[in-house]
Coordinates of C-alpha atoms and ligand atoms in Angstrom, one line a residue:
X1 CA 0.2 0.3 -0.3
X2 CA 1.8 3.5 -0.8
X3 CA 2.2 6.1 1.9
X4 CA 2.3 9.8 -0.2
X5 CA 4.6 11.1 3.4
X6 CA 5.9 7.6 4.7
X7 CA 8.2 9.8 7.1
X8 CA 5.0 11.9 8.6
X9 CA 2.6 9.9 8.5
X10 CA 4.5 6.9 10.4
X11 CA 5.4 9.6 12.7
X12 CA 4.5 8.6 16.6
X13 CA 5.5 8.9 19.9
X14 CA 8.4 11.4 21.3
X15 CA 9.0 12.3 17.7
X16 CA 5.3 13.1 17.0
X17 CA 4.7 14.8 19.9
X18 CA 8.2 17.4 19.6
X19 CA 6.9 18.5 16.2
X20 CA 3.0 19.0 17.6
X21 CA 4.7 21.1 20.6
X22 CA 6.8 22.7 17.8
X23 CA 4.8 24.0 15.5
X24 CA 2.3 24.3 18.6
X25 CA 4.7 27.1 20.2
X26 CA 5.1 28.9 16.9
X27 CA 0.7 29.0 16.1
X28 CA 0.5 30.8 19.3
X29 CA 3.3 33.0 18.5
X30 CA 1.9 33.9 15.2
X31 CA -1.8 34.4 16.4
X32 CA -0.9 36.4 19.5
X33 CA 1.6 38.5 16.9
X34 CA -1.5 39.6 15.0
X35 CA -3.8 39.9 17.6
X36 CA -6.2 37.8 16.6
X37 CA -9.9 37.5 18.2
X38 CA -8.2 34.4 19.8
X39 CA -5.3 36.6 21.6
X40 CA -8.0 38.2 23.9
X41 CA -9.5 34.8 25.0
X42 CA -6.2 33.9 26.1
X43 CA -5.6 37.2 27.9
X44 CA -9.3 36.7 29.3
X45 CA -8.1 33.1 30.2
X46 CA -4.6 34.1 32.0
X47 CA -2.4 32.2 29.4
X48 CA 0.3 34.1 27.1
X49 CA 2.8 31.4 24.7
X50 CA 5.1 31.4 26.8
X51 CA 2.7 29.4 29.3
X52 CA 2.5 26.4 26.9
X53 CA 5.2 24.4 28.2
X54 CA 4.5 21.2 26.6
X55 CA 2.3 19.1 25.1
X56 CA -0.2 18.7 28.1
X57 CA -0.1 22.4 29.1
X58 CA -2.9 22.1 25.5
X59 CA -5.8 21.8 28.0
X60 CA -5.0 25.9 29.5
X61 CA -6.4 27.0 26.6
X62 CA -9.6 28.5 26.0
X63 CA -11.6 26.7 23.4
X64 CA -12.7 28.1 20.3
X65 CA -15.7 28.0 18.1
X66 CA -17.7 28.2 14.5
X67 CA -19.4 31.9 16.6
X68 CA -16.0 33.6 16.4
X69 CA -15.9 33.3 13.2
X70 CA -19.0 34.6 12.6
X71 CA -19.0 36.9 15.1
X72 CA -16.1 38.5 14.0
X73 CA -17.6 38.5 10.0
X74 CA -16.1 38.5 7.3
X75 CA -12.4 38.6 8.0
X76 CA -11.6 39.5 11.5
X77 CA -10.1 35.6 11.6
X78 CA -7.3 36.9 9.6
X79 CA -3.9 36.0 11.4
X80 CA -2.1 37.6 8.3
X81 CA -1.7 41.1 6.2
X82 CA -5.3 39.8 3.1
X83 CA -2.8 40.6 0.7
X84 CA -0.6 37.5 2.0
X85 CA -4.1 35.9 1.5
X86 CA -4.6 34.4 -2.5
X87 CA -8.2 32.3 -2.0
X88 CA -11.2 32.3 -0.1
X89 CA -14.1 30.0 0.8
X90 CA -16.7 30.0 2.5
X91 CA -18.5 27.5 5.0
X92 CA -21.9 25.8 3.2
X93 CA -23.7 27.7 6.6
X94 CA -25.9 24.3 6.9
X95 CA -25.8 25.1 10.5
X96 CA -26.3 29.0 10.8
X97 CA -24.3 32.1 8.1
X98 CA -22.2 31.8 6.6
X99 CA -18.2 32.1 7.7
X100 CA -15.2 32.8 5.5
X101 CA -12.3 31.2 5.5
X102 CA -8.6 32.7 3.9
X103 CA -6.0 30.7 2.9
X104 CA -2.1 32.0 2.1
X105 CA 0.3 30.4 -0.7
X106 CA 1.9 28.2 2.1
X107 CA -1.7 26.7 3.5
X108 CA -2.4 26.3 -0.8
X109 CA 0.3 24.1 -1.5
X110 CA 0.1 21.8 2.9
X111 CA -3.7 21.5 1.5
X112 CA -2.6 20.3 -1.6
X113 CA -0.4 17.5 0.3
X114 CA -2.9 16.4 2.7
X115 CA -5.5 16.0 0.1
X116 CA -2.4 14.0 -1.8
X117 CA -2.3 11.4 1.9
X118 CA -5.5 10.7 2.0
X119 CA -6.6 10.3 -1.6
X120 CA -3.4 7.5 -1.7
X121 CA -4.9 6.1 1.6
X122 CA -7.9 5.3 -0.1
X123 CA -5.7 3.8 -3.0
X124 CA -5.3 6.5 -5.8
X125 CA -1.9 6.9 -7.4
X126 CA -1.0 8.8 -10.6
X127 CA -2.3 7.1 -13.4
X128 CA -6.0 7.5 -11.9
X129 CA -9.2 9.8 -14.1
X130 CA -10.6 11.8 -11.3
X131 CA -14.2 13.3 -11.6
X132 CA -14.8 15.2 -9.4
X133 CA -18.6 16.0 -8.7
X134 CA -18.5 18.2 -6.0
X135 CA -20.1 21.7 -6.3
X136 CA -16.4 24.6 -7.4
X137 CA -16.8 27.5 -5.8
X138 CA -17.7 28.3 -2.3
X139 CA -17.2 25.4 -1.2
X140 CA -14.4 24.1 0.3
X141 CA -15.1 20.2 -1.8
X142 CA -14.2 21.5 -5.1
X143 CA -11.4 23.1 -5.0
X144 CA -9.3 21.4 -2.2
X145 CA -10.3 17.4 -3.9
X146 CA -8.8 19.1 -7.5
X147 CA -5.7 20.0 -6.7
X148 CA -4.7 17.5 -4.2
X149 CA -5.6 15.1 -6.1
X150 CA -3.2 17.4 -9.2
X151 CA -0.8 16.6 -6.9
X152 CA -1.0 12.7 -7.3
X153 CA -0.7 13.2 -10.7
X154 CA -4.5 11.9 -12.0
X155 CA -6.2 13.5 -14.5
X156 CA -8.4 15.5 -13.4
X157 CA -12.4 16.4 -14.4
X158 CA -13.6 19.6 -13.2
X159 CA -16.8 17.9 -13.6
X160 CA -18.6 20.0 -10.7
X161 CA -22.0 18.9 -8.9
X162 CA -25.5 18.0 -10.6
X163 CA -26.2 17.7 -13.9
X164 CA -26.0 13.2 -13.3
X165 CA -27.0 12.4 -17.8
X166 CA -23.7 14.8 -18.1
X167 CA -21.7 12.7 -15.1
X168 CA -22.3 9.2 -16.7
X169 CA -21.4 10.7 -20.4
X170 CA -18.3 11.7 -19.3
X171 CA -17.2 8.5 -16.6
X172 CA -18.1 6.8 -20.0
X173 CA -16.1 8.8 -22.3
X174 CA -13.3 9.9 -20.3
X175 CA -12.7 6.7 -18.5
X176 CA -13.2 8.2 -14.4
X177 CA -11.1 5.1 -12.5
X178 CA -11.6 7.8 -9.2
X179 CA -15.1 9.0 -8.6
X180 CA -15.6 12.1 -6.1
X181 CA -18.7 13.2 -4.3
X182 CA -20.8 13.4 -1.6
X183 CA -22.2 9.8 0.1
X184 CA -25.7 10.9 -1.1
X185 CA -25.1 11.9 -4.4
X186 CA -22.8 8.5 -5.6
X187 CA -26.1 6.6 -3.6
X188 CA -28.4 9.0 -6.0
X189 CA -25.3 8.2 -9.1
X190 CA -26.0 4.2 -8.5
X191 CA -29.2 4.4 -8.6
X192 CA -29.8 6.6 -11.3
X193 CA -26.8 4.5 -13.4
X194 CA -30.3 1.5 -14.2
X195 CA -32.6 4.1 -15.8
X196 CA -30.7 6.4 -17.6
X197 CA -28.2 3.1 -19.7
X198 CA -24.5 3.8 -17.7
X199 CA -23.9 0.4 -15.9
X200 CA -21.1 0.7 -13.6
X201 CA -19.4 -3.0 -13.4
X202 CA -19.0 -2.5 -17.1
X203 CA -17.2 0.7 -16.3
X204 CA -13.6 1.7 -15.0
X205 CA -14.8 3.5 -11.9
X206 CA -12.8 1.5 -9.2
X207 CA -12.2 3.6 -6.1
X208 CA -14.6 7.0 -4.3
X209 CA -13.4 9.9 -2.1
X210 CA -16.9 10.5 -0.3
X211 CA -16.9 13.4 1.6
X212 CA -18.5 16.4 3.6
X213 CA -21.3 14.6 5.5
X214 CA -21.9 11.5 7.6
X215 CA -23.5 8.6 6.1
X216 CA -23.6 5.0 7.5
X217 CA -21.6 1.4 6.9
X218 CA -25.2 0.4 5.7
X219 CA -24.5 3.2 2.8
X220 CA -21.9 2.0 1.8
X221 CA -22.5 -1.4 1.2
X222 CA -24.5 -0.3 -0.8
X223 CA -22.7 1.7 -3.0
X224 CA -19.7 -0.4 -3.1
X225 CA -22.0 -3.4 -4.4
X226 CA -24.1 -1.2 -7.2
X227 CA -20.8 0.6 -8.1
X228 CA -18.5 -2.0 -7.7
X229 CA -16.3 0.2 -6.0
X230 CA -14.4 0.7 -2.8
X231 CA -16.1 3.7 -1.5
X232 CA -13.8 5.4 1.7
X233 CA -14.1 8.4 3.7
X234 CA -12.6 11.3 4.2
X235 CA -13.2 14.3 6.7
X236 CA -12.7 17.9 7.0
X237 CA -14.4 20.9 7.7
X238 CA -13.7 25.0 6.6
X239 CA -12.8 26.7 9.4
X240 CA -10.1 24.8 10.3
X241 CA -8.7 23.5 6.5
X242 CA -11.6 22.1 3.9
X243 CA -11.4 18.2 3.2
X244 CA -8.0 16.6 4.4
X245 CA -8.1 16.5 8.3
X246 CA -8.4 12.5 8.6
X247 CA -9.1 10.3 5.2
X248 CA -9.3 6.7 5.6
X249 CA -6.8 3.7 4.1
X250 CA -8.0 0.9 2.3
X251 CA -8.7 -0.5 5.1
X252 CA -11.5 1.4 6.3
X253 CA -11.1 0.8 9.7
X254 CA -11.5 4.4 10.7
X255 CA -9.8 7.6 9.0
X256 CA -6.1 8.4 9.3
X257 CA -5.8 12.0 11.2
X258 CA -2.5 14.8 9.3
X259 CA -0.9 14.8 13.6
X260 CA 2.0 16.5 12.1
X261 CA -0.8 18.8 10.9
X262 CA -3.7 18.8 13.8
X263 CA -4.0 18.6 16.6
X264 CA -6.8 16.5 17.7
X265 CA -8.8 15.9 21.0
X266 CA -11.8 14.0 21.9
X267 CA -14.4 16.1 24.6
X268 CA -17.3 15.4 26.9
X269 CA -19.8 17.8 24.1
X270 CA -21.5 18.6 27.4
X271 CA -18.3 20.0 30.1
X272 CA -15.7 20.4 27.2
X273 CA -13.2 18.0 29.6
X274 CA -11.2 15.9 27.6
X275 CA -12.3 12.1 26.6
X276 CA -9.6 9.2 26.7
X277 CA -9.4 7.7 23.8
X278 CA -12.0 4.8 22.6
X279 CA -14.7 7.4 24.7
X280 CA -16.9 9.0 22.1
X281 CA -17.6 12.6 22.2
X282 CA -17.2 16.3 20.4
X283 CA -13.8 16.8 18.4
X284 CA -11.7 19.6 19.3
X285 CA -8.9 20.5 16.3
X286 CA -5.9 22.9 16.3
X287 CA -4.5 23.4 12.9
X288 CA -0.2 23.5 13.1
X289 CA 0.7 24.7 10.5
X290 CA -2.3 27.2 9.0
X291 CA -1.2 30.4 7.9
X292 CA -4.0 32.9 7.0
X293 CA -6.7 31.5 9.9
X294 CA -5.3 29.0 12.6
X295 CA -7.4 27.8 14.6
X296 CA -6.7 26.4 18.1
X297 CA -9.0 24.5 20.1
X298 CA -11.6 24.5 17.7
X299 CA -15.5 22.9 18.8
X300 CA -15.9 21.3 15.4
X301 CA -19.3 20.5 16.4
X302 CA -19.2 16.4 15.2
X303 CA -19.2 13.2 16.9
X304 CA -16.4 10.5 16.8
X305 CA -14.0 8.5 18.6
X306 CA -10.2 9.0 18.1
X307 CA -7.8 5.6 18.9
X308 CA -4.3 5.5 17.7
X309 CA -3.4 1.7 17.1
X310 CA -0.4 1.2 14.2
X311 CA -2.7 0.6 11.4
X312 CA -2.6 -2.6 9.0
X313 CA -1.0 -0.2 6.5
X314 CA 1.9 1.1 8.0
X315 CA 0.3 4.8 8.9
X316 CA 0.7 5.2 12.4
X317 CA -1.3 8.2 12.9
X318 CA -4.0 8.4 15.1
X319 CA -8.0 7.0 13.8
X320 CA -11.2 8.3 13.8
X321 CA -14.5 6.6 13.6
X322 CA -16.6 7.8 11.4
X323 CA -18.8 10.4 12.2
X324 CA -21.7 10.2 14.3
X325 CA -23.4 13.7 13.3
X326 CA -22.8 17.0 14.4
X327 CA -24.6 17.8 18.6
X328 CA -26.8 20.6 16.5
X329 CA -27.9 17.6 14.7
X330 CA -29.3 15.8 18.2
X331 CA -32.4 15.9 18.3
X332 CA -34.5 15.7 21.2
X333 CA -37.6 13.6 21.1
X334 CA -39.5 13.3 23.7
X335 CA -36.4 12.7 25.8
X336 CA -34.6 10.4 23.7
X337 CA -31.8 11.5 21.1
X338 CA -32.0 11.2 17.9
X339 CA -29.3 11.6 15.2
X340 CA -30.9 11.3 11.7
X341 CA -27.7 8.9 10.9
X342 CA -29.2 6.5 13.5
X343 CA -32.7 6.6 11.2
X344 CA -30.5 5.9 8.2
X345 CA -28.9 3.0 10.1
X346 CA -31.9 1.3 11.0
X347 CA -33.9 2.5 7.6
X348 CA -31.5 0.4 5.4
X349 CA -31.9 -2.7 7.9
X350 CA -35.6 -2.7 6.2
X351 CA -35.9 -4.8 2.7
X352 CA -37.8 -3.1 0.3
X353 CA -36.7 0.5 1.5
X354 CA -34.4 3.0 0.3
X355 CA -32.1 5.0 2.4
X356 CA -33.3 8.8 0.6
X357 CA -35.2 10.0 3.7
X358 CA -36.4 13.4 5.1
X359 CA -36.5 13.7 9.2
X360 CA -39.7 15.9 9.7
X361 CA -40.0 16.9 13.8
X362 CA -43.4 19.0 14.7
X363 CA -44.8 19.6 17.7
X364 CA -48.4 18.3 18.9
X365 CA -49.9 20.8 22.2
X366 CA -46.3 19.8 24.2
X367 CA -45.0 16.5 22.8
X368 CA -42.6 16.6 19.5
X369 CA -44.0 14.2 17.0
X370 CA -41.0 13.0 14.3
X371 CA -42.2 11.6 11.4
X372 CA -40.3 9.7 8.3
X373 CA -40.4 10.4 4.7
X374 CA -38.6 7.0 3.0
X375 CA -39.0 5.9 -0.2
X376 CA -39.6 2.0 -1.1
X377 CA -37.5 -0.1 -3.2
X378 CA -39.0 -0.2 -7.5
X379 CA -42.3 -2.5 -7.5
X380 CA -42.6 -2.1 -3.8
X381 CA -44.6 1.2 -4.1
X382 CA -48.8 -0.3 -4.7
X383 CA -52.4 0.4 -4.4
X384 CA -53.1 -2.5 -2.8
X385 CA -53.7 -0.1 0.3
X386 CA -53.4 -3.5 3.0
X387 CA -50.2 -3.8 2.0
X388 CA -48.8 -1.2 1.7
X389 CA -50.5 -0.2 5.7
X390 CA -48.5 -3.4 6.5
X391 CA -45.5 -2.3 5.3
X392 CA -46.0 0.7 7.4
X393 CA -46.5 -1.0 10.5
X394 CA -43.2 -3.0 10.0
X395 CA -41.0 0.2 9.2
X396 CA -42.2 1.7 12.5
X397 CA -42.3 -1.1 15.0
X398 CA -37.6 -2.0 13.1
X399 CA -37.9 2.4 13.9
X400 CA -38.8 2.0 17.1
X401 CA -37.5 -0.7 18.4
X402 CA -33.9 0.3 17.9
X403 CA -34.5 4.3 18.9
X404 CA -36.7 4.1 21.7
X405 CA -38.8 6.6 19.8
X406 CA -42.3 6.5 18.0
X407 CA -41.8 7.7 14.5
X408 CA -44.9 7.6 12.4
X409 CA -44.0 6.2 8.8
X410 CA -44.8 7.6 5.0
X411 CA -44.1 5.8 2.8
X412 CA -42.7 7.9 -0.4
X413 CA -43.1 6.3 -4.6
X414 CA -39.1 6.0 -5.4
X415 CA -37.1 8.9 -6.5
X416 CA -39.4 10.7 -5.4
X417 CA -37.9 13.0 -2.8
X418 CA -35.1 15.7 -3.6
X419 CA -31.9 14.3 -4.5
X420 CA -28.8 17.1 -3.8
X421 CA -25.9 17.2 -5.5
X422 CA -24.0 18.6 -2.2
X423 CA -25.1 17.6 1.4
X424 CA -28.1 16.2 1.6
X425 CA -30.7 18.1 3.6
X426 CA -32.5 15.6 6.5
X427 CA -34.5 17.1 8.9
X428 CA -37.4 19.3 8.6
X429 CA -37.7 21.0 12.2
X430 CA -41.0 23.1 12.5
X431 CA -41.3 22.8 15.9
X432 CA -40.3 26.5 15.6
X433 CA -42.2 27.6 12.8
Ligands
LIG501 O1 -17.7 19.5 4.0 C1 -14.7 20.2 3.6 C2 -15.4 19.0 3.2 C3 -15.6 18.9 1.8 C4 -15.6 17.0 3.2 C5 -15.1 18.0 1.6 C6 -15.0 16.1 2.6 C7 -14.3 16.6 1.6 P1 -18.2 22.4 5.6 O2 -18.6 22.7 4.2 O3 -17.4 23.2 6.6 O4 -16.8 21.0 5.3 O5 -18.5 21.9 6.0 C8 -17.8 20.5 7.2 O6 -19.1 18.7 7.6 O7 -18.2 19.9 10.5 C9 -19.1 18.1 10.1 O8 -20.0 17.8 10.2 C10 -19.3 17.7 7.6 N1 -18.6 16.6 7.3 C11 -17.4 16.5 6.7 N2 -16.6 15.5 6.1 C12 -17.5 14.4 6.4 C13 -17.5 13.0 7.1 C14 -16.4 20.0 4.6 N3 -16.7 12.5 5.9 C15 -18.9 19.9 8.5 N4 -18.3 12.0 8.0 C16 -18.1 19.1 9.4 C17 -19.5 12.6 8.5 C18 -18.3 15.0 7.3 N5 -19.3 14.6 8.3

């Protein structure tokens, strides 16, 4: 198995900590000198760069949040003059207003390095033809993968998102071997192939680099089966970099974190206290090489767990589990916590259901209620109301047993729930309305 940067990806123990500490000091010094809003946060907490004498002192540093970007919109988080910034992106703003992120030329070089690492880990090589079906634009997915895959030496097709027929034509005519998009768009393409006369198993496609939203193992199995490829997960977020924070290798047992560029911690989302390896909590990231917009102890809102054991691929860095969801995506229905990813997982366990669904949350009187709209498989939808009712009941019983909360299920015809070339919208919350 190839490793893009063997030296950095096999670092561990004291050698890794030495690099992390040195880069952390540089990062703090840069923030201090630039006087970004985080410096004021440090001063309030009574710490300065000098207070950090070892990596253990990291916990003395205050945490930062997406809110910091919002409050300092648009460019208040910059630690360099705008002159030194060569690119701006913005987060998708799925859970609030937009945040702007800047990159220096050095940041862009590092970004292309980090994407090259996870692409290589997933099995991408220079002879590959990579079709990027992430939307190009403010979203970091398109450009992030673009330069990373060019760095690997692959032939890049900047297809951008949407227009599924064009996607298939490009794949067929140009012999695409690597597909890059969100897992829900991959799922959509897998289903649409049949209707549009594209046979994945006849195609040259062999690897998928999927990320930007949570997806379960069940979805992976479907995509791998329907497309005949190896589907891998990769993780990142705009405020920290974009894609390239972590990604799976061909063994697909957790995402390798680029620890020479990020210090990762997992904390209790309630108390902010650091958790042990193997415990699930919120991922907190500190950047170690970002120049334009470094962040320290940034609360990602993403739930996962971390562990460090050498992987069979040879990499020695810490790994993180597939992201369960965001802390702010968690629904509390009559006291029970429900994540969209749990609904997805439960739905996939029922034969005759497709993993295209929408969760509607409402308040009836004092009580919150949950309704799941879900598509049934081709051929199952029928006019036989008794049969449909029985099937609905079966799905409801299954969801209740897995989620511990009563769910009303509404079956929908195949292809009736809106598809997105980007991140899927899973929740419609009508409680505030
Ligand atoms: O989604 C960056 C990215 C682009 C990652 C392409 C991977 C591939 P944002 O738009 O700022 O950036 O959204 C970041 O998306 O905090 C997670 O909640 C979610 N997310 C990203 N990757 C994954 C993943 C990009 N592999 C937010 N699994 C993050 C689950 C993910 N959630």
